[in-house]
Coordinates of C-alpha atoms in Angstrom, one line a residue:
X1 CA 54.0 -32.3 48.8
X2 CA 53.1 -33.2 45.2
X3 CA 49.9 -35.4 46.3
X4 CA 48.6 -32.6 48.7
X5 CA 48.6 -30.4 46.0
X6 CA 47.0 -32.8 43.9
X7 CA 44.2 -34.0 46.6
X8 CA 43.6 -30.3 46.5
X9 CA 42.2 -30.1 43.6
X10 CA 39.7 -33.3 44.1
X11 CA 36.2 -32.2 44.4
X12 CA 35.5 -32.3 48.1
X13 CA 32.5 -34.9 47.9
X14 CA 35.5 -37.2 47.1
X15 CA 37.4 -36.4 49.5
X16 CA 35.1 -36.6 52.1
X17 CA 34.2 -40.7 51.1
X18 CA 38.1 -41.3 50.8
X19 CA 38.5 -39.9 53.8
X20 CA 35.6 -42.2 55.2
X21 CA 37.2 -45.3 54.0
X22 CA 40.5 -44.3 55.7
X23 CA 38.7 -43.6 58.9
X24 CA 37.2 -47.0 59.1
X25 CA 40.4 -48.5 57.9
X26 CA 42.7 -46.5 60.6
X27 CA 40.0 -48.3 63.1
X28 CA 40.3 -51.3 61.7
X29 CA 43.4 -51.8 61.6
X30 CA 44.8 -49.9 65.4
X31 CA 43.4 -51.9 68.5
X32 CA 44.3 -48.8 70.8
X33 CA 42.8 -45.5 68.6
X34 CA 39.8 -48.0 68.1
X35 CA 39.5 -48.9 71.9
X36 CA 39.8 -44.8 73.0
X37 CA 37.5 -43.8 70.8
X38 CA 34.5 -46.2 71.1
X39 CA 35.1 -45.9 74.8
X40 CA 35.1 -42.3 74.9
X41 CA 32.8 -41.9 72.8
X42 CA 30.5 -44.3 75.1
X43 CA 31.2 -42.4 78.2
X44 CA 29.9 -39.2 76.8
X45 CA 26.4 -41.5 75.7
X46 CA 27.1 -41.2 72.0
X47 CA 25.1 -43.8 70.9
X48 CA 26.1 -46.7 68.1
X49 CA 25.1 -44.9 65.0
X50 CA 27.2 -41.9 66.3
X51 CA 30.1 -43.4 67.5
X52 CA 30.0 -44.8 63.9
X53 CA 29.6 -41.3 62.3
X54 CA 32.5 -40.5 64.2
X55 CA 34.7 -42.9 62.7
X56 CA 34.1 -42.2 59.0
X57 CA 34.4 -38.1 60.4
X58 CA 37.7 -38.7 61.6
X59 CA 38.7 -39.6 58.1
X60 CA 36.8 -36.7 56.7
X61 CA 38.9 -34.2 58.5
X62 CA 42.4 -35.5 57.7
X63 CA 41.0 -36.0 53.4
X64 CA 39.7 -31.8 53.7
X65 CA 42.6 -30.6 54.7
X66 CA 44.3 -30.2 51.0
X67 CA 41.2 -28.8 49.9
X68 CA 41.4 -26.2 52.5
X69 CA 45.0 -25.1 52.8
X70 CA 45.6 -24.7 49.3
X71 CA 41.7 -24.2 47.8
X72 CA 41.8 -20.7 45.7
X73 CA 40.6 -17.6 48.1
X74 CA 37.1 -17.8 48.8
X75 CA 34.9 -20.0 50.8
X76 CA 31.6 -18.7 48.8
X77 CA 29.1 -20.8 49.3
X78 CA 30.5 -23.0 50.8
X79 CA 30.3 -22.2 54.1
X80 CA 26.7 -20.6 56.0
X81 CA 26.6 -19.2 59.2
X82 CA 23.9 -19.5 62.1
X83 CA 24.1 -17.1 64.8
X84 CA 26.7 -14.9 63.1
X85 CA 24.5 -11.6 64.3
X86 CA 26.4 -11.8 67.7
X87 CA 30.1 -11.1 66.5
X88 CA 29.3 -7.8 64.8
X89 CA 28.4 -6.1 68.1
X90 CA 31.1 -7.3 70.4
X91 CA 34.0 -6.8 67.5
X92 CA 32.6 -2.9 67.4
X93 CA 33.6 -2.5 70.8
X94 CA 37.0 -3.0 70.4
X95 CA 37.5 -4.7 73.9
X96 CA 39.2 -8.2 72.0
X97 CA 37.5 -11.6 71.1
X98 CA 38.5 -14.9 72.1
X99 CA 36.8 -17.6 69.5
X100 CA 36.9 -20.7 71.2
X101 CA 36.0 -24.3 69.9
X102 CA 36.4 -27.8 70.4
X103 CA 37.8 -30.6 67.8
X104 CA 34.3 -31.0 66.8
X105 CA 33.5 -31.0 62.7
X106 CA 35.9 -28.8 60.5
X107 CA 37.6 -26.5 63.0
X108 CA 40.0 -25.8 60.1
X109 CA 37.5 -23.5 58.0
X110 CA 36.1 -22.0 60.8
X111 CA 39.2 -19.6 61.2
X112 CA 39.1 -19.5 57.3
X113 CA 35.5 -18.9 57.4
X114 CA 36.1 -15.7 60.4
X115 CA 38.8 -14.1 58.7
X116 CA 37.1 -13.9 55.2
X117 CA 33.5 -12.5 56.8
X118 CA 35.2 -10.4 60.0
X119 CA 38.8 -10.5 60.1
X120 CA 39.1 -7.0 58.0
X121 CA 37.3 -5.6 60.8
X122 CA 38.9 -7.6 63.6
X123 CA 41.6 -10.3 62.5
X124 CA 42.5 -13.5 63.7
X125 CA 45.6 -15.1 65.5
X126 CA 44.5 -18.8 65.9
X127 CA 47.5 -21.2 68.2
X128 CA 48.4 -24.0 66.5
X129 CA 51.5 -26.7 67.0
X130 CA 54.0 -26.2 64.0
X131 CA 54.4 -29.6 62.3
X132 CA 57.7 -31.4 63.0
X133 CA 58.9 -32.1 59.2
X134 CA 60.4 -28.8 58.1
X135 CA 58.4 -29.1 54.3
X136 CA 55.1 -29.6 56.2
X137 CA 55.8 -26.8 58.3
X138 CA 55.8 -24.4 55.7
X139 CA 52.8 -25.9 54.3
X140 CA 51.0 -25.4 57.6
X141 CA 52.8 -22.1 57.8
X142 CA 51.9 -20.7 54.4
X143 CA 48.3 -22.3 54.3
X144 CA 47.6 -20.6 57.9
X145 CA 48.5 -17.6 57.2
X146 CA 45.7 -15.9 55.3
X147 CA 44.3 -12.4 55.0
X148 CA 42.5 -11.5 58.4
X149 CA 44.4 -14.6 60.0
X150 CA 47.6 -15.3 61.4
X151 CA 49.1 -18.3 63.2
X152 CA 50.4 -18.6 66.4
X153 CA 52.9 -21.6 67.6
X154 CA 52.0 -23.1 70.7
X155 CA 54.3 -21.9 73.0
X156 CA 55.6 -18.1 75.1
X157 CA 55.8 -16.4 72.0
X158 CA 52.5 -17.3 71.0
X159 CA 50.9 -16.4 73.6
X160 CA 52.4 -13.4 73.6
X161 CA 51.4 -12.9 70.7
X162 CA 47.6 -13.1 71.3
X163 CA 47.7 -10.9 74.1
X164 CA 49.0 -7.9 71.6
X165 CA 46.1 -9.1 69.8
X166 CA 43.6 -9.0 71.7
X167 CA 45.0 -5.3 73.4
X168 CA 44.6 -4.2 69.6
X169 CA 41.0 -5.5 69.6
X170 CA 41.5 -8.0 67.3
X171 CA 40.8 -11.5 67.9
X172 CA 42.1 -14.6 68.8
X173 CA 41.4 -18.5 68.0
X174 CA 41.5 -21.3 70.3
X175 CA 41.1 -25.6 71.0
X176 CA 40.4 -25.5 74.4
X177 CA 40.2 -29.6 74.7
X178 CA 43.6 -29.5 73.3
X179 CA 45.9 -31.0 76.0
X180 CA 48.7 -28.4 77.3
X181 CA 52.3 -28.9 78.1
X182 CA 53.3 -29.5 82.0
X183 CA 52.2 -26.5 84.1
X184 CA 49.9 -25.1 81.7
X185 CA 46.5 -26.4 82.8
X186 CA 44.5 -27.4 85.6
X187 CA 42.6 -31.6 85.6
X188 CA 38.8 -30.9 85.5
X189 CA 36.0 -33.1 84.6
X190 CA 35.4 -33.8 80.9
X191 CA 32.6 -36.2 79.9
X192 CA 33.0 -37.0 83.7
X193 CA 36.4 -38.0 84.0
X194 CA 39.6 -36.0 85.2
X195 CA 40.9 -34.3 81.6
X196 CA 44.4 -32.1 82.0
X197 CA 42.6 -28.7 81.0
X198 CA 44.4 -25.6 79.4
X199 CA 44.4 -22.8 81.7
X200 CA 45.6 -20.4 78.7
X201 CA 42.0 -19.3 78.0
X202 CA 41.2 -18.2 81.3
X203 CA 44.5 -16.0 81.6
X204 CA 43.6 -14.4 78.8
X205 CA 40.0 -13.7 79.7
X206 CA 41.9 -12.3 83.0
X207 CA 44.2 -10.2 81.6
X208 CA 42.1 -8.6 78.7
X209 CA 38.7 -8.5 79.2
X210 CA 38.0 -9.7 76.2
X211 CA 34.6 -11.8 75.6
X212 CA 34.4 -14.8 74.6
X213 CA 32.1 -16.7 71.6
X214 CA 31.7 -20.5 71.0
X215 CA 31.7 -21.5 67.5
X216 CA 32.0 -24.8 65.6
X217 CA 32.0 -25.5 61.8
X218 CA 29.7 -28.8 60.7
X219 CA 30.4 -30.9 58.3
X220 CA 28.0 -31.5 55.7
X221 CA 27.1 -34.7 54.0
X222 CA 27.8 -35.5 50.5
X223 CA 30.6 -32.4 50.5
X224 CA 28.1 -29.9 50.5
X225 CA 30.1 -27.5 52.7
X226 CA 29.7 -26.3 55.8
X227 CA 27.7 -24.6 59.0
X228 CA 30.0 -22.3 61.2
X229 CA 27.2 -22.3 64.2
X230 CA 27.8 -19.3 67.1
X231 CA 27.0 -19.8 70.2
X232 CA 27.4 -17.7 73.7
X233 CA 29.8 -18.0 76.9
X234 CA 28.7 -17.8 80.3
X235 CA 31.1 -15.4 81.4
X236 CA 33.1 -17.3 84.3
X237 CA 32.2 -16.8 88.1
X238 CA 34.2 -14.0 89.6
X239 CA 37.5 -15.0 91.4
X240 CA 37.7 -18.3 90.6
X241 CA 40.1 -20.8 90.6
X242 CA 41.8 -22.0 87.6
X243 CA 40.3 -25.6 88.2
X244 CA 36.7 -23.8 88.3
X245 CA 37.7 -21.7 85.2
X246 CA 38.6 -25.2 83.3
X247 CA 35.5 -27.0 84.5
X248 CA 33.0 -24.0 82.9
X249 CA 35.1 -24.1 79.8
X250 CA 34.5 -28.2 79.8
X251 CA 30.9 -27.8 80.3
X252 CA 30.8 -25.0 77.7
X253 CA 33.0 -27.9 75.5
X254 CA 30.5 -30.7 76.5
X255 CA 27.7 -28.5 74.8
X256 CA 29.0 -28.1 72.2
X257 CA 30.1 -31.6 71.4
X258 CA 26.9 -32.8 72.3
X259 CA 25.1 -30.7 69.8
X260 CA 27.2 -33.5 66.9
X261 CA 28.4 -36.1 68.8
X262 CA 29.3 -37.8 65.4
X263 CA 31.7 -35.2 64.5
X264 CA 33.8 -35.1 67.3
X265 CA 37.2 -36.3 67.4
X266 CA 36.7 -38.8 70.2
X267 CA 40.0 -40.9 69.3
X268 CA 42.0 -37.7 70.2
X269 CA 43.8 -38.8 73.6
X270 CA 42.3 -36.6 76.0
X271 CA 42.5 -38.2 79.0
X272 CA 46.3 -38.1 78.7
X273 CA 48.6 -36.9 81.1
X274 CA 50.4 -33.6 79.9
X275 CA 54.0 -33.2 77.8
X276 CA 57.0 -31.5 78.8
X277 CA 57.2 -28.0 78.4
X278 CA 58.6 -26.6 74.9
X279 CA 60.9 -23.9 75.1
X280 CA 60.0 -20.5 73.2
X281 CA 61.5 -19.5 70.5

């Protein structure tokens, strides 16, 4: 606890190159992660000087995170937006939004980034896993938990806890190339091989009516900040089936990721069959 709080106070250009030299060290040093991610990465035609990038970003994300959960309030300039003129409209109807984004650049600060610039009109409840040592977990708890945002644990409560949401119309945050517990997703492709895909985010498309936005935070060089870029959904094709639903969200995904290969988190398993269920609290 005592070094997070300390990192957190390092200028972020610094933690961004310590946070390069871990990433190259981590692949360095662990045959498997470094086998996944140049393989996935070379599936999904990253090329070399990407797959690279996407080493020394892997390293980048882990190093931010002080700096994020425990900066002072207030992104300032830190953060730009491009493409932020389609939220206004769709928040003022009041009908729900689902934010969704892949692990692609600093997905942290784009929920930080949302609630500081919307969530006063519309906030957040973004799902997240709850970490497993009790003093992180009130870390993650009390870093998450910001004004316009509120967490979510991964499991029935949670979920019930974004439907309120979005029936309020307020707004909720998801991974959608996070892989689910048993019976919670459907396989379709990803990058052209069979990926266990989350079903959540079509339910909740189903049951509200809400719309949907794409967004992802980049990563700038040197620890100059960040990009949250918006982008649209396709709505998805009337009465489809869950593995249809989860093979437009993929290609959405696949977009997305394509737009920075480098910044993707290609050593996340993805390709991995799914958990047991966890039991709601």
């Amino acid at each position: 606890m005592t070094l997070i709080r300390w990192m957190s106070r390092w200028p972020l250009w610094l933690l961004h190159a310590l946070g390069a030299l871990a990433g190259w060290l981590a692949f360095a040093f662990s045959g498997a992660y470094r086998r996944r991610l140049w393989a996935h990465a070379g599936a999904a035609g990253a090329s070399w000087a990407q797959r690279c990038g996407a080493v020394a970003g892997a390293g980048r994300m882990l190093f931010e995170i002080p700096w994020l959960w425990l900066r002072p309030p207030g992104l300032g300039d830190w953060v730009r937006w491009e493409g932020a003129e389609l939220l206004p409209a769709l928040l003022q109807e009041r009908r729900g939004l689902l934010l969704m984004t892949p692990h692609l650049g600093c997905f942290e600060v784009v929920a930080q980034a949302y609630a500081e610039r919307f969530g006063a009109q519309a906030p957040m409840t973004a799902l997240y896993r709850p970490a497993r040592k009790p003093w992180l977990r009130e870390l993650v708890a009390a870093s998450r938990d910001r004004p316009g945002l509120q967490a979510a644990p991964a499991n029935l409560s949670g979920v019930r806890q974004m439907l309120r949401a979005l029936k309020k119309g307020e707004c909720v945050g998801l991974l959608p190339d996070q892989v689910p517990p048993e019976g919670q997703g459907a396989w379709a492709p990803f990058f052209g091989r069979p990926a266990y895909t989350m079903t959540l985010a079509t339910r909740l498309i189903q049951q509200t009516g809400a719309p949907v936005v794409l967004l992802w935070g980049e990563r700038l060089p040197w620890g100059r900040g960040y990009i949250v870029h918006v982008r649209p959904f396709a709505p998805l094709p009337p009465d489809c089936s869950p593995e249809q639903a989860c093979e437009h969200i993929n290609r959405h995904m696949e977009a997305l990721i394509l737009e920075a290969p480098q910044q993707y988190l290609w050593g996340y398993n993805r390709y991995k069959g799914p958990r047991a269920q966890e039991q709601a609290s």
